[in-house]
Short mmCIF file of C-alpha atoms and ligand atoms in Angstrom, two decimals:
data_model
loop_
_atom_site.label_atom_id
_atom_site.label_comp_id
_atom_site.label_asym_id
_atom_site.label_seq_id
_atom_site.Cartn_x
_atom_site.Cartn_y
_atom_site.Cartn_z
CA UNK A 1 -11.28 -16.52 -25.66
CA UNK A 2 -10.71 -19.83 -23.66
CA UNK A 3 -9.24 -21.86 -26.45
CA UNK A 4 -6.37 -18.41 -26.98
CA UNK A 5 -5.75 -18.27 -23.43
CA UNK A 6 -4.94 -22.32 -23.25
CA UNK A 7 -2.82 -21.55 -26.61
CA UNK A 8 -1.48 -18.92 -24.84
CA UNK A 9 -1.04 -20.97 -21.63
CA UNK A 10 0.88 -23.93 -23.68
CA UNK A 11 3.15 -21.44 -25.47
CA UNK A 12 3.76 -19.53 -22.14
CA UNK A 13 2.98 -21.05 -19.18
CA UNK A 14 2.15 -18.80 -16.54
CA UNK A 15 4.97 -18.67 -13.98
CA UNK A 16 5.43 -17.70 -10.40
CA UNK A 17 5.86 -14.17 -9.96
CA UNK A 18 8.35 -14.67 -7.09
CA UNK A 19 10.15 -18.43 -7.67
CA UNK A 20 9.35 -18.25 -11.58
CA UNK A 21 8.29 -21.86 -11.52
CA UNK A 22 5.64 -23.08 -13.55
CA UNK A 23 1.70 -22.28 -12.07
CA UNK A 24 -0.35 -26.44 -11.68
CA UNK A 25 -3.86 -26.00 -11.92
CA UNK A 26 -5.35 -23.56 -9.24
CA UNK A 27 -2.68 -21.45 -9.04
CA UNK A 28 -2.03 -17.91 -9.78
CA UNK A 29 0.41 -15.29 -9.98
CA UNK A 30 1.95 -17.07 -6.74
CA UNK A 31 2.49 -20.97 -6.65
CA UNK A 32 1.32 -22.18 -3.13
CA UNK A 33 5.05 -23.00 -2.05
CA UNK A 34 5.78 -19.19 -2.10
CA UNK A 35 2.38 -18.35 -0.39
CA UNK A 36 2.65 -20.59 2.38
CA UNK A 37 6.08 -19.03 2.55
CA UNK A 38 5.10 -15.43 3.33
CA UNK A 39 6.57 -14.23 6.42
CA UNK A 40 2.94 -12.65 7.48
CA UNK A 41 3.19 -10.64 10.62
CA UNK A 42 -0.42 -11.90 11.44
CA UNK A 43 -1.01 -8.43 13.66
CA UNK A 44 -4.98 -8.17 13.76
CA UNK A 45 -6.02 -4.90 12.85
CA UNK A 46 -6.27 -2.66 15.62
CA UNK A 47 -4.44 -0.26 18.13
CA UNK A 48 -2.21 -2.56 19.66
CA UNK A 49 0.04 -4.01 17.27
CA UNK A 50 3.62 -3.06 16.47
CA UNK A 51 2.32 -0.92 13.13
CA UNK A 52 -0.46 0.85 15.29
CA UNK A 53 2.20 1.19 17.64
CA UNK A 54 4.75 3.51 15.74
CA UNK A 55 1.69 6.17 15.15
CA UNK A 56 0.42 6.05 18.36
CA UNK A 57 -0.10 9.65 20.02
CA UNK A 58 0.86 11.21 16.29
CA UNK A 59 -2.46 10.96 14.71
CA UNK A 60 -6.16 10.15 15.21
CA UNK A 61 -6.27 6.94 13.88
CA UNK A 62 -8.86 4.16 14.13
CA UNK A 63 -6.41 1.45 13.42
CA UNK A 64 -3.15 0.49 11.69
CA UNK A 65 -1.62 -3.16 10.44
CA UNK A 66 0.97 -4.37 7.55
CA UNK A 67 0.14 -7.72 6.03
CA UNK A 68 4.49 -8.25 5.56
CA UNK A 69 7.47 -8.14 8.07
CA UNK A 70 10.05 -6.84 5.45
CA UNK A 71 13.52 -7.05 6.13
CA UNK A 72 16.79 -7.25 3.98
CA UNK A 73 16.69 -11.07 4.02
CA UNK A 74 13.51 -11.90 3.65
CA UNK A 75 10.99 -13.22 1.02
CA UNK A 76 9.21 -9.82 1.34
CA UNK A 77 12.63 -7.96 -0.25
CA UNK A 78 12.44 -10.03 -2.86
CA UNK A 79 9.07 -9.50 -3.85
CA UNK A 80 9.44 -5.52 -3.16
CA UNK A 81 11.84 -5.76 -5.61
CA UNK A 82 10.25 -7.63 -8.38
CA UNK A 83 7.45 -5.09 -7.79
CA UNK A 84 9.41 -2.08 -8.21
CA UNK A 85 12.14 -2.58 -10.31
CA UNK A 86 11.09 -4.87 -12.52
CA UNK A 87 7.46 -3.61 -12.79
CA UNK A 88 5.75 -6.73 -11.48
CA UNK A 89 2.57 -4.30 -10.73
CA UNK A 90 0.69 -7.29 -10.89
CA UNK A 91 1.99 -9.08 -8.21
CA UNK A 92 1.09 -5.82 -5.95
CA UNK A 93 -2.81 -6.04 -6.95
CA UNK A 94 -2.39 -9.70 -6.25
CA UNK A 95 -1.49 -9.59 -2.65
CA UNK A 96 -4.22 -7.11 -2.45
CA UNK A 97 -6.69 -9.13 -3.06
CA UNK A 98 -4.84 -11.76 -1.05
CA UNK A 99 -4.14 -9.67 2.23
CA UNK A 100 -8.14 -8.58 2.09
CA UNK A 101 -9.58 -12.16 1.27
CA UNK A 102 -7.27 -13.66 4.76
CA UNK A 103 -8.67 -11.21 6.47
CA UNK A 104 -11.89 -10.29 5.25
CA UNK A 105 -14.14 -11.01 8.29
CA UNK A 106 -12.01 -8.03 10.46
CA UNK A 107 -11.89 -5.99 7.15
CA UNK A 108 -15.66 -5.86 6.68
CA UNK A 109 -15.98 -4.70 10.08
CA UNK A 110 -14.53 -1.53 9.81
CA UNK A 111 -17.01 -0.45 7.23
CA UNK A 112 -14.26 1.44 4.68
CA UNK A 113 -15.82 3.68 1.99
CA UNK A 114 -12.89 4.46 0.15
CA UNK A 115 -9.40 3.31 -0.19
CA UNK A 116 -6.56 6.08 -0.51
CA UNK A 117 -2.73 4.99 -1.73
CA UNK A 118 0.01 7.37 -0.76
CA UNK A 119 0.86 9.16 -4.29
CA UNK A 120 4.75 8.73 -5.34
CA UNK A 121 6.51 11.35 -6.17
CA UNK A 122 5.76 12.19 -10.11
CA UNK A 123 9.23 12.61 -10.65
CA UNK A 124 9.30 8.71 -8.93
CA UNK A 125 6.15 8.03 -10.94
CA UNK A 126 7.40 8.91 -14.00
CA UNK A 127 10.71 6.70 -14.09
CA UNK A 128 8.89 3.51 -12.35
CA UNK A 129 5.67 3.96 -14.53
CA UNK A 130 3.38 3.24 -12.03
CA UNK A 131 2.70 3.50 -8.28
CA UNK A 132 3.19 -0.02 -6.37
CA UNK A 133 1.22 1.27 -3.39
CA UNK A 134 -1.92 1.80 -5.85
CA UNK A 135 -1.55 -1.72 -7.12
CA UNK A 136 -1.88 -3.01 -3.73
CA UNK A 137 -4.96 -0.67 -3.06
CA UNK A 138 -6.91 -1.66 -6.09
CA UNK A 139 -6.35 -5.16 -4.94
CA UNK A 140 -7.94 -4.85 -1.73
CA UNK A 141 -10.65 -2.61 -3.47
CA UNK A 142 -11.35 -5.41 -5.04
CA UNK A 143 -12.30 -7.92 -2.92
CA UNK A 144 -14.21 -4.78 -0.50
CA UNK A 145 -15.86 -3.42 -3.18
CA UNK A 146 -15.13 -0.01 -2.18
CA UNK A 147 -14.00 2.57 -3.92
CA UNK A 148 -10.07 3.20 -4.75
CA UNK A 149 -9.49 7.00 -5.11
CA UNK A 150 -6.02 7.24 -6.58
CA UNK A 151 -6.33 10.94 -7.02
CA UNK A 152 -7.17 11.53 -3.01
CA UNK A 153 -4.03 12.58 -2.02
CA UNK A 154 -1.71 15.05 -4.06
CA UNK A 155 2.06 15.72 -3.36
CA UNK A 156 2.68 19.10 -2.67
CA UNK A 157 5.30 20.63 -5.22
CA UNK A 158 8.42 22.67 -3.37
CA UNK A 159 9.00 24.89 -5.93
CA UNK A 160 8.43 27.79 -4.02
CA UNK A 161 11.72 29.40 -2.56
CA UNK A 162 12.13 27.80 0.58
CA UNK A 163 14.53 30.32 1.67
CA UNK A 164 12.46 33.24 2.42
CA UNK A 165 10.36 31.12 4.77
CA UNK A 166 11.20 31.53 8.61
CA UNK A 167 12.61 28.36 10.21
CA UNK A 168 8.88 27.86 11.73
CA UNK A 169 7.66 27.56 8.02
CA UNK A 170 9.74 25.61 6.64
CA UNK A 171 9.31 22.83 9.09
CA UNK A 172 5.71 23.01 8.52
CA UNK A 173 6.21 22.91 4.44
CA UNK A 174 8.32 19.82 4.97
CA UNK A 175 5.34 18.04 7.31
CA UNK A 176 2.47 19.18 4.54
CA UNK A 177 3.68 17.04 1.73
CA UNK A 178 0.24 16.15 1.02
CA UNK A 179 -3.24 17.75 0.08
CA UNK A 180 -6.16 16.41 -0.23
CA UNK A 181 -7.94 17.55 -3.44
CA UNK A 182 -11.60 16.23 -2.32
CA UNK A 183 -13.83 18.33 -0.83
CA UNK A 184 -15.02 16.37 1.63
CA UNK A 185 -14.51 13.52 3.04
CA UNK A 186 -17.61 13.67 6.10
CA UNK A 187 -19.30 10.27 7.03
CA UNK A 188 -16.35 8.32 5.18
CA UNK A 189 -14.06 6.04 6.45
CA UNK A 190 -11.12 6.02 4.92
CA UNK A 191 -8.30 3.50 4.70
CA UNK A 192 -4.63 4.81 3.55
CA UNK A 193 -2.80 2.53 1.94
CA UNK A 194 1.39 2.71 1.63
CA UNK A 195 3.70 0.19 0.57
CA UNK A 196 6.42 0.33 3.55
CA UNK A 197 6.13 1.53 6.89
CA UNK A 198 9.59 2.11 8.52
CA UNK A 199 9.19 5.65 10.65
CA UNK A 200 5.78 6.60 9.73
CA UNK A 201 6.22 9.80 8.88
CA UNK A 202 4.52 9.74 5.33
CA UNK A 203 1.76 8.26 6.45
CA UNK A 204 1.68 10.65 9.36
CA UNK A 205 1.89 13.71 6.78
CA UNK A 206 -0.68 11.85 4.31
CA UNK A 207 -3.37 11.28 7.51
CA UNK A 208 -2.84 15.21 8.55
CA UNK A 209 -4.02 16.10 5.14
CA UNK A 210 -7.05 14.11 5.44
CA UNK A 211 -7.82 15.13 8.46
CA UNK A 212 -8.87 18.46 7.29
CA UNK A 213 -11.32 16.98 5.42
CA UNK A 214 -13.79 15.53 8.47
CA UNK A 215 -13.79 12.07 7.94
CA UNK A 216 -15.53 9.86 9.97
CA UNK A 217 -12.44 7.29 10.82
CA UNK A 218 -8.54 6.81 9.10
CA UNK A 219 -6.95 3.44 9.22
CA UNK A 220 -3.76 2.82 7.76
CA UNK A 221 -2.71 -0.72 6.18
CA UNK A 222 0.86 -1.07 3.89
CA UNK A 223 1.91 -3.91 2.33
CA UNK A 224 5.28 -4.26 4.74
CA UNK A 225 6.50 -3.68 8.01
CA UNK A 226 10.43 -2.53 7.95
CA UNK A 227 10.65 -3.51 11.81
CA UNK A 228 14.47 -3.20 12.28
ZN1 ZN B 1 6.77 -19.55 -6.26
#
């Protein structure tokens, strides 16, 4: 298994998933010139910071944070991209795991008991092939050994006629985009996990849902912070 992975590793060296240079020794997926380059917002995880911020007064949370400041310039576009369009799903799981080893000490202390991504849209699903947000989950499941529950969250379908529904209902069929299919979530807390924060909303929809289900705490962590 060792000798076909250094055959492999000789034929194809590994490369950078952002720079595409080759991997040295101790590397992977990222070479250290592109980590070191992260623009990190380096918010701790808790009320106060910008994230936390945005969903303040909307929903019950216990805390919110994004380990990237995204904008259309940055490093953090560029990996979005090579995530999502050219199905780097890989490079998702690996900043899981990177985001929760950096910050393991204040991730152990809020005690999560399950990880839940924000489902795309299947329609979405099906033409991307996979969901980037669950990537980045699993990767932070990882390192917490807790449990990722890709199937905690459901998007509502709207195939319902939305035109016999007073103006009342309506509004509250667009905020319920999500259900939560478990039965319970009592004495759990729960982290929900999204790729991009920019208004909140999602998240804010996805947390309602869970909500109904009792659960000890929500936190919310995404991969990126739109900010502007
Ligand atoms: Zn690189």
């Amino acid at each position: 298994m060792l000798l076909a992975q250094s055959l492999k590793d000789l034929f194809y060296p590994p490369l950078c998933l952002s720079c595409k240079q080759w991997l040295i020794k101790g590397e992977s997926s990222l070479c250290f010139a592109c980590l070191s380059q992260l623009p990190e917002t380096r918010y701790t995880i808790d009320t106060k910071n910008p994230v936390a911020q945005i969903l303040w007064g909307r929903i019950p949370l216990k805390y919110a944070c994004s380990f990237l400041i995204f904008n259309q310039l940055n490093r953090t576009h560029d990996i979005l991209h090579n995530i999502k369009y050219k199905g780097n799903k890989e490079l998702a799981k690996y900043l899981g795991k990177h985001y929760a080893t950096t910050y393991l000490k204040q991730l152990e202390l809020l005690k999560i008991d399950e990880i839940i991504p924000i489902p795309l849209h299947p329609r979405k699903k099906r033409i991307r092939g996979f969901n980037q947000a669950e990537y980045f989950a699993q990767g932070m499941a990882e390192i917490l050994q807790c449990i990722c529950n890709t199937g905690g969250l459901k998007r509502r379908s709207f195939t319902t006629t939305q035109t016999k529904k007073s103006r009342a209902e309506r509004w509250e069929n667009v905020r319920e985009v999500f259900i939560c299919p478990t039965p319970e979530l009592a004495n759990k807390n729960i982290l929900l996990v999204d790729d991009v924060i920019t208004t909140g909303a999602t998240l804010e929809s996805a947390a309602l849902a869970l909500l109904k289900k009792k659960p000890k705490s929500i936190g919310v962590i995404t991969l990126a912070f739109a900010n502007d």
